[in-house]
Rosetta silent file (secondary structure, phi, psi, omega in degrees, C-alpha in Angstrom):
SEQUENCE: XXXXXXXXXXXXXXXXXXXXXXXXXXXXXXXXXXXXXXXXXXXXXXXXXXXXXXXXXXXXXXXXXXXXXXXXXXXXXXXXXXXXXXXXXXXXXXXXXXXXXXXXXXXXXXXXXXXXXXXXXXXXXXXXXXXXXXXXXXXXXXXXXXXXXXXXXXXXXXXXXXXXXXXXXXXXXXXXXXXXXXXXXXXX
SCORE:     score description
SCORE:     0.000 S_00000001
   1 L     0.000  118.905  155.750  114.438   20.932  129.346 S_00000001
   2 L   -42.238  124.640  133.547  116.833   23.637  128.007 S_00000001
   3 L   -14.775  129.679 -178.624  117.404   26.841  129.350 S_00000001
   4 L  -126.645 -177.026 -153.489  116.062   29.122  126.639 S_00000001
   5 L   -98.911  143.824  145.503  118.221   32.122  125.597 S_00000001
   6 L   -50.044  103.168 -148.987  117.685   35.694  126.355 S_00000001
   7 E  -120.778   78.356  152.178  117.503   37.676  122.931 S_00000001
   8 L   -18.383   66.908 -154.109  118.384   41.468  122.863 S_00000001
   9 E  -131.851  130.993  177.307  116.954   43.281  119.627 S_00000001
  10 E  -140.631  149.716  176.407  117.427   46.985  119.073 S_00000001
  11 L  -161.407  161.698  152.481  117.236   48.964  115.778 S_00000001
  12 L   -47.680  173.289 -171.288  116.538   52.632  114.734 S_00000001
  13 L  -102.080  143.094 -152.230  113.425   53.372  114.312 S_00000001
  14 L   105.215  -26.518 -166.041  112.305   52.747  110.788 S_00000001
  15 L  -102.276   26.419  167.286  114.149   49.746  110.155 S_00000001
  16 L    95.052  -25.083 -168.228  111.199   46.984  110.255 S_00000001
  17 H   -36.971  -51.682  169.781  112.096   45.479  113.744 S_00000001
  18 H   -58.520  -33.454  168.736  108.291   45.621  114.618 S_00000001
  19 H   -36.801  -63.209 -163.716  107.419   43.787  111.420 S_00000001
  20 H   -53.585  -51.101 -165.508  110.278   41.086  111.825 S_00000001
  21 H   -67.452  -27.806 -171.101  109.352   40.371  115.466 S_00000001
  22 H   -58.073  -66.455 -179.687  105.566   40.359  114.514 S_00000001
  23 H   -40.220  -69.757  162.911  106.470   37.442  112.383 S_00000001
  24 H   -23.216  -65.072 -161.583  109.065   36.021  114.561 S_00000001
  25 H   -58.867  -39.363 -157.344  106.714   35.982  117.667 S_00000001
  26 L   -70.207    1.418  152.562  104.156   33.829  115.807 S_00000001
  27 L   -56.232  120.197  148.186  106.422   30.849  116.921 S_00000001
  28 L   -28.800  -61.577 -161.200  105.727   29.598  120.298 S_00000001
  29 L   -70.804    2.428  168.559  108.809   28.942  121.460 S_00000001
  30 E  -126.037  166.271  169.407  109.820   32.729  121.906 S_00000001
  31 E  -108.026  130.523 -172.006  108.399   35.216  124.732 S_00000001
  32 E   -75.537  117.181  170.807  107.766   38.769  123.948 S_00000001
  33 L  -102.285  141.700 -178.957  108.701   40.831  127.125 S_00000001
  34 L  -100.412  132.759 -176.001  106.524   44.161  127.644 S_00000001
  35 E   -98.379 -166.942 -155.848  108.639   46.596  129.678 S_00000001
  36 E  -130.304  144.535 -151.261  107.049   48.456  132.187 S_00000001
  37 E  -143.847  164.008  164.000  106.703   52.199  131.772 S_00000001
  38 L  -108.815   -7.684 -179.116  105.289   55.306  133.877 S_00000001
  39 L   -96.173  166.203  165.665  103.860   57.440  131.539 S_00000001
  40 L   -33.007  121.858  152.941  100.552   57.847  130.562 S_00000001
  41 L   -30.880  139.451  160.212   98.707   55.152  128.138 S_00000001
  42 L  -104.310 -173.628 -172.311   98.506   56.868  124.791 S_00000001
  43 L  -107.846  146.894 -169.727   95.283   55.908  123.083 S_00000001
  44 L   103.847  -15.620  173.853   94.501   52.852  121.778 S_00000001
  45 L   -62.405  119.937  155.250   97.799   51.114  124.244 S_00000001
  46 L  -129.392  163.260 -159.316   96.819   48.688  126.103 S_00000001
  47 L   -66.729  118.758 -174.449   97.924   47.695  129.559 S_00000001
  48 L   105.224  -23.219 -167.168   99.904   44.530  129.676 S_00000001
  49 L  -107.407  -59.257 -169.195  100.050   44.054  125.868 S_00000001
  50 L   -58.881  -72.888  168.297  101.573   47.864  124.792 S_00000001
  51 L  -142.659  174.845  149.563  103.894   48.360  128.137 S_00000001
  52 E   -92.990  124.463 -164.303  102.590   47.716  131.818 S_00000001
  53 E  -101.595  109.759  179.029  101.621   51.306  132.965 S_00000001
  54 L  -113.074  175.892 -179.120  102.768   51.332  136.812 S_00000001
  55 L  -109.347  148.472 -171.507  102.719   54.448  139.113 S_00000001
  56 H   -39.600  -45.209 -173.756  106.240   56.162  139.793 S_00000001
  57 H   -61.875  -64.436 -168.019  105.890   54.601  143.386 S_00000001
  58 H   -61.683  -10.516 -168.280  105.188   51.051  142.531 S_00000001
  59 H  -107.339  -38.635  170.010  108.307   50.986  139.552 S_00000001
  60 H   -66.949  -50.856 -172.686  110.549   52.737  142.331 S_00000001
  61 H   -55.175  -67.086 -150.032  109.661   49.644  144.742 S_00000001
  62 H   -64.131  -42.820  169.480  110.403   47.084  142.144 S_00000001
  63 L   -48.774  -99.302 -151.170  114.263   48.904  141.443 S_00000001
  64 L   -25.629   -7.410  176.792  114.570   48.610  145.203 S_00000001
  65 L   -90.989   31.171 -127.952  113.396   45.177  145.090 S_00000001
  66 L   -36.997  105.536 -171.767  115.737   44.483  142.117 S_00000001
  67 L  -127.855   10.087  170.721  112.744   43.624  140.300 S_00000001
  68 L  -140.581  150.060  163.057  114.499   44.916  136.953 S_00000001
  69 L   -73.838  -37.588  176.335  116.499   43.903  134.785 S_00000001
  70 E  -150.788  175.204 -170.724  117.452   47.274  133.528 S_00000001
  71 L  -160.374  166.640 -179.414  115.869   50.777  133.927 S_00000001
  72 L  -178.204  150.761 -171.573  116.322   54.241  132.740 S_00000001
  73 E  -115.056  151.959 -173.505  114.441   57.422  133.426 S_00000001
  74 E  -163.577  131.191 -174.687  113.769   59.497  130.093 S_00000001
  75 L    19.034   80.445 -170.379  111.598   62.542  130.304 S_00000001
  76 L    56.886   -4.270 -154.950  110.324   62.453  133.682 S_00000001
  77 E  -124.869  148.374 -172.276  108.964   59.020  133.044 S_00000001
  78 E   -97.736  115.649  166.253  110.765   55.719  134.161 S_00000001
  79 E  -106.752  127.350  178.061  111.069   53.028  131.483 S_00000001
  80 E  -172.029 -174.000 -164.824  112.681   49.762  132.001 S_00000001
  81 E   -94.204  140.176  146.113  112.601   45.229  131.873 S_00000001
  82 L   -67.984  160.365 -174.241  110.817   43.292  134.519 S_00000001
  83 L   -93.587  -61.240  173.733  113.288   40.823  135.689 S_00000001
  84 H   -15.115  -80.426 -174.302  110.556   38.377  136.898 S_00000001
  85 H   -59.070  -28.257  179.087  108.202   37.341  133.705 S_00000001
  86 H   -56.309  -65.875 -165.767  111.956   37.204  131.919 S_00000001
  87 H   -64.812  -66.358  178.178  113.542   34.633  134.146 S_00000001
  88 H   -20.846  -65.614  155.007  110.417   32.680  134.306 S_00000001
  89 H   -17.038  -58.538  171.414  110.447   32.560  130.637 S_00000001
  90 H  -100.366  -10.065  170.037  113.458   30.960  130.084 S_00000001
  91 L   -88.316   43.324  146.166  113.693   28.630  132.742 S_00000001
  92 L  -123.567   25.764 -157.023  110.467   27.445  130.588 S_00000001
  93 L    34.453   28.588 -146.080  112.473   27.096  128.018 S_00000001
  94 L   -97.788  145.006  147.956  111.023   29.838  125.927 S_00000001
  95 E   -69.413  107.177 -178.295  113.328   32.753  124.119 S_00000001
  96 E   -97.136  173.431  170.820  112.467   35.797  125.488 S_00000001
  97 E  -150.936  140.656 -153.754  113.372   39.023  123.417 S_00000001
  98 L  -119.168   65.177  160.281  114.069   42.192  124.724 S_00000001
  99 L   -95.973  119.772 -147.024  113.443   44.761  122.607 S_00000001
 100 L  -128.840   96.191  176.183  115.167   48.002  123.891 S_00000001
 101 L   -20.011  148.875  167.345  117.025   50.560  122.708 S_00000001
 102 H    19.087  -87.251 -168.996  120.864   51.376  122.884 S_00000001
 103 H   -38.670  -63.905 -133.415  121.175   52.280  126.261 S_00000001
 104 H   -75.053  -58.475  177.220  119.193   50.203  127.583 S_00000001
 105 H   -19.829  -67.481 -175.281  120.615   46.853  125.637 S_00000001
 106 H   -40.863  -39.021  178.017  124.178   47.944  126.884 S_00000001
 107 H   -88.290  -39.059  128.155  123.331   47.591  130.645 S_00000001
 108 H    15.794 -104.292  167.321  121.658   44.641  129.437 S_00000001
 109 H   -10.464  -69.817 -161.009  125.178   43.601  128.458 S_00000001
 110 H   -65.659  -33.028 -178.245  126.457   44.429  131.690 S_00000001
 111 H  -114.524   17.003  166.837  124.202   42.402  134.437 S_00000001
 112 L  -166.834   87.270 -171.328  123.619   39.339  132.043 S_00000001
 113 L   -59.135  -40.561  177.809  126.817   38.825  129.436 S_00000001
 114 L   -65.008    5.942 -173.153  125.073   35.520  128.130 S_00000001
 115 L   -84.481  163.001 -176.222  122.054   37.423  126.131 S_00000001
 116 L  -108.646  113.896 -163.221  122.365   37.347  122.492 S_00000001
 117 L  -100.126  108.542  172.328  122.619   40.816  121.368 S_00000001
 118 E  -105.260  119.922  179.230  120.883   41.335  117.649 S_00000001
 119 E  -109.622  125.737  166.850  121.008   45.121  116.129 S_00000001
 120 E   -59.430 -174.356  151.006  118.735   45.448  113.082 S_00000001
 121 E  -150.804 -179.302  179.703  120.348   48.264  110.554 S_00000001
 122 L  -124.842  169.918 -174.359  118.411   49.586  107.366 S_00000001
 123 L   -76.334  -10.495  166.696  120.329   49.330  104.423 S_00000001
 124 L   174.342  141.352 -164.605  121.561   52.467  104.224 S_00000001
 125 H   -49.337  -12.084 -138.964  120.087   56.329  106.231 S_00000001
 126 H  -103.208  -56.561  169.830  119.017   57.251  102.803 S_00000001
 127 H   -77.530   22.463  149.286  116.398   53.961  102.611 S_00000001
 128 H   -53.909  -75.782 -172.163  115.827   55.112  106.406 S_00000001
 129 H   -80.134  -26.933  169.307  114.869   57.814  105.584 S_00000001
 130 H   -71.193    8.488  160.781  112.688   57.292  103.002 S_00000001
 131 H   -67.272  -44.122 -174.469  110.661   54.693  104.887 S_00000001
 132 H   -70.744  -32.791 -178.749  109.829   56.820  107.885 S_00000001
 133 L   -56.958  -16.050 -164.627  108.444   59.537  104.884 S_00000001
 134 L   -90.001   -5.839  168.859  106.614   56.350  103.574 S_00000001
 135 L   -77.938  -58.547  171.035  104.714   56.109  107.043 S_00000001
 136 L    88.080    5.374  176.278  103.464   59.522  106.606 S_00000001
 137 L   -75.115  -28.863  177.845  102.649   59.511  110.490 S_00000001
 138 L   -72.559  135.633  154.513  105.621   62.267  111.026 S_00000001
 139 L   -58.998  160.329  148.656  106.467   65.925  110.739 S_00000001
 140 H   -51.914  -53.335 -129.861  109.789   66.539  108.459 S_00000001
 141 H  -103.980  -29.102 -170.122  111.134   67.899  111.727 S_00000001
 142 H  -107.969  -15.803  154.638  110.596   64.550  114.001 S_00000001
 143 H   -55.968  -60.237  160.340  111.783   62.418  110.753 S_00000001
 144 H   -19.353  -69.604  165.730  114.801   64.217  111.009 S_00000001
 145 H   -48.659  -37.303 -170.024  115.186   63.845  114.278 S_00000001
 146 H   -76.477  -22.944  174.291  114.620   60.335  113.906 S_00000001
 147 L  -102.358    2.041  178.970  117.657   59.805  110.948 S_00000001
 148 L   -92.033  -42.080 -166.674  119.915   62.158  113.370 S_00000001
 149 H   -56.700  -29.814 -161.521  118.986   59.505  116.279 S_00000001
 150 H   -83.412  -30.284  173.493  119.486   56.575  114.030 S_00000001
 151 H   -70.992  -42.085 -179.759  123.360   57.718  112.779 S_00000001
 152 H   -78.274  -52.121  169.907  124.404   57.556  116.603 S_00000001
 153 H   -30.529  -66.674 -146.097  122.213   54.106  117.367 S_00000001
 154 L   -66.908  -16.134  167.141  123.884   52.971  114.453 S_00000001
 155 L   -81.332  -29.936  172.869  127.343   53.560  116.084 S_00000001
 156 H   -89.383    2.905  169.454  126.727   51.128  118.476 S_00000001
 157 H   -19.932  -56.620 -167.405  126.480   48.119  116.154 S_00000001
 158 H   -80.596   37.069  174.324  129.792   46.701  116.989 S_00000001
 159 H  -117.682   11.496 -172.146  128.505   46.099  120.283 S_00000001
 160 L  -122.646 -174.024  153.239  126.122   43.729  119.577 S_00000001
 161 L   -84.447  -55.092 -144.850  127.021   40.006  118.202 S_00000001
 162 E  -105.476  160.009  153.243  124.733   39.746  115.145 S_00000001
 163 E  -120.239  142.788  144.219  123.880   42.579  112.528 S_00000001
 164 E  -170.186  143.755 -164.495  121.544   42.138  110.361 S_00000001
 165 E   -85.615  130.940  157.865  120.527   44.749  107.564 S_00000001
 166 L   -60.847   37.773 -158.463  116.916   45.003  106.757 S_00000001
 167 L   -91.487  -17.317 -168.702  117.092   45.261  102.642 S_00000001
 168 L  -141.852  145.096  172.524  114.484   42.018  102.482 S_00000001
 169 H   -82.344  -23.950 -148.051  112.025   41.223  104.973 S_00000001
 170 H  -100.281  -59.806 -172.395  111.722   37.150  104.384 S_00000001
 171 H   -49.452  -64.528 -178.901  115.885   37.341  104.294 S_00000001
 172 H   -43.617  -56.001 -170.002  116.086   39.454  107.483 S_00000001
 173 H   -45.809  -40.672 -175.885  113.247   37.031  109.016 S_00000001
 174 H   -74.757  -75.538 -170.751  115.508   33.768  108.053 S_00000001
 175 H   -29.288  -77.988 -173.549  118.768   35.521  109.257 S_00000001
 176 H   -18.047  -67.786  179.044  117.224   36.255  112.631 S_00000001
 177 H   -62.521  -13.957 -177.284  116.013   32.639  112.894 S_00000001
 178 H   -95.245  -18.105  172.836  119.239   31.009  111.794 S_00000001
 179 H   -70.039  -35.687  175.114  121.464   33.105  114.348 S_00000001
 180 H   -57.418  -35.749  168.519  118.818   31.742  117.151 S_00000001
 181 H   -46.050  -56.398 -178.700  119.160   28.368  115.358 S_00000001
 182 H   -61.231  -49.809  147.854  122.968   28.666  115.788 S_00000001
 183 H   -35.442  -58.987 -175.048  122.528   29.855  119.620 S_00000001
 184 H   -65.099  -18.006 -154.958  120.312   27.022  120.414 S_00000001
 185 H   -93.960  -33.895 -161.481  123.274   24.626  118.723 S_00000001
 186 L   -64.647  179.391 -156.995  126.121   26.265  121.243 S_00000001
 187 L  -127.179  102.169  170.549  127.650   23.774  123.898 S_00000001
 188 L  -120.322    0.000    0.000  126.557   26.100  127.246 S_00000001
């Protein structure tokens, strides 16, 4: 049985990634990893599907255990990959995907060079931004924020291998699957 590959996907926020992967995921053959987080549930999250909600103590023992893959502390609260359910994963042959922001992707990068690094984009800030207004879930002021955040993500593109822009959903959905297609085809 193949090895199965370790699949990095980061995007601004806005640009469909939860759609695509909803779709994606209904494949077998990839594993969704839930990172593990320290803050508070919000409501309706639930534990194990939304993040695993650990206490600061048990998420520090697992760094000292190196029980992550990557970690990162962001407003008091510790976010980061289990290493465990990950590894498992792919020595089951499954795809796992890793979806993680910037940061977090880069150090990614850094303790495991063989993941396949995918960056959504949106087709352009302007159909950015009018998407997050088309959620209607937002202030103007945290939309903003959210199209200032997305022009620096968006600088880190050429760090990834794959782009793919997010102008079609069905298109995107295909791309996605034919760069994994092309991954599963390399001579490792």
């Amino acid at each position: 049985m193949n090895k199965g590959l370790l699949i990095v996907v980061s995007a601004p926020s806005g640009c469909g990634k939860g759609t695509m992967l909803k779709e994606i995921l209904k494949d077998n053959r990839y594993y969704y990893s839930v990172s593990d987080t320290t803050r508070e549930p919000r409501p309706n999250e639930i534990d194990g599907i939304h993040y695993n909600f650990l206490s600061k103590e048990k998420f520090q023992s697992k760094i000292d255990q190196d029980g992550m893959l990557e970690y990162a502390e962001y407003c008091e609260n510790y976010y980061g990959t289990p290493k465990k359910p990950v590894e498992e994963n792919l020595n089951l042959g499954k795809h796992v995907i890793l979806e993680i922001e910037v940061q977090g992707a880069m150090r990614v990068k850094q303790v495991r060079p063989d993941a396949k690094f995918i960056f959504i984009a949106p087709p352009s800030i302007e159909e950015l931004e009018r998407r997050l207004l088309k959620r209607d879930t937002e202030t103007m002021e945290v939309i903003q924020e959210r199209v200032s955040k997305a022009k620096i993500e968006l600088t880190y593109s050429n760090q990834y291998d794959y782009i793919i822009v997010n102008d079609e959903l069905k298109k995107a959905i295909k791309d996605f699957k034919s760069i994994v297609r092309a991954c599963e085809l390399e001579v490792r």
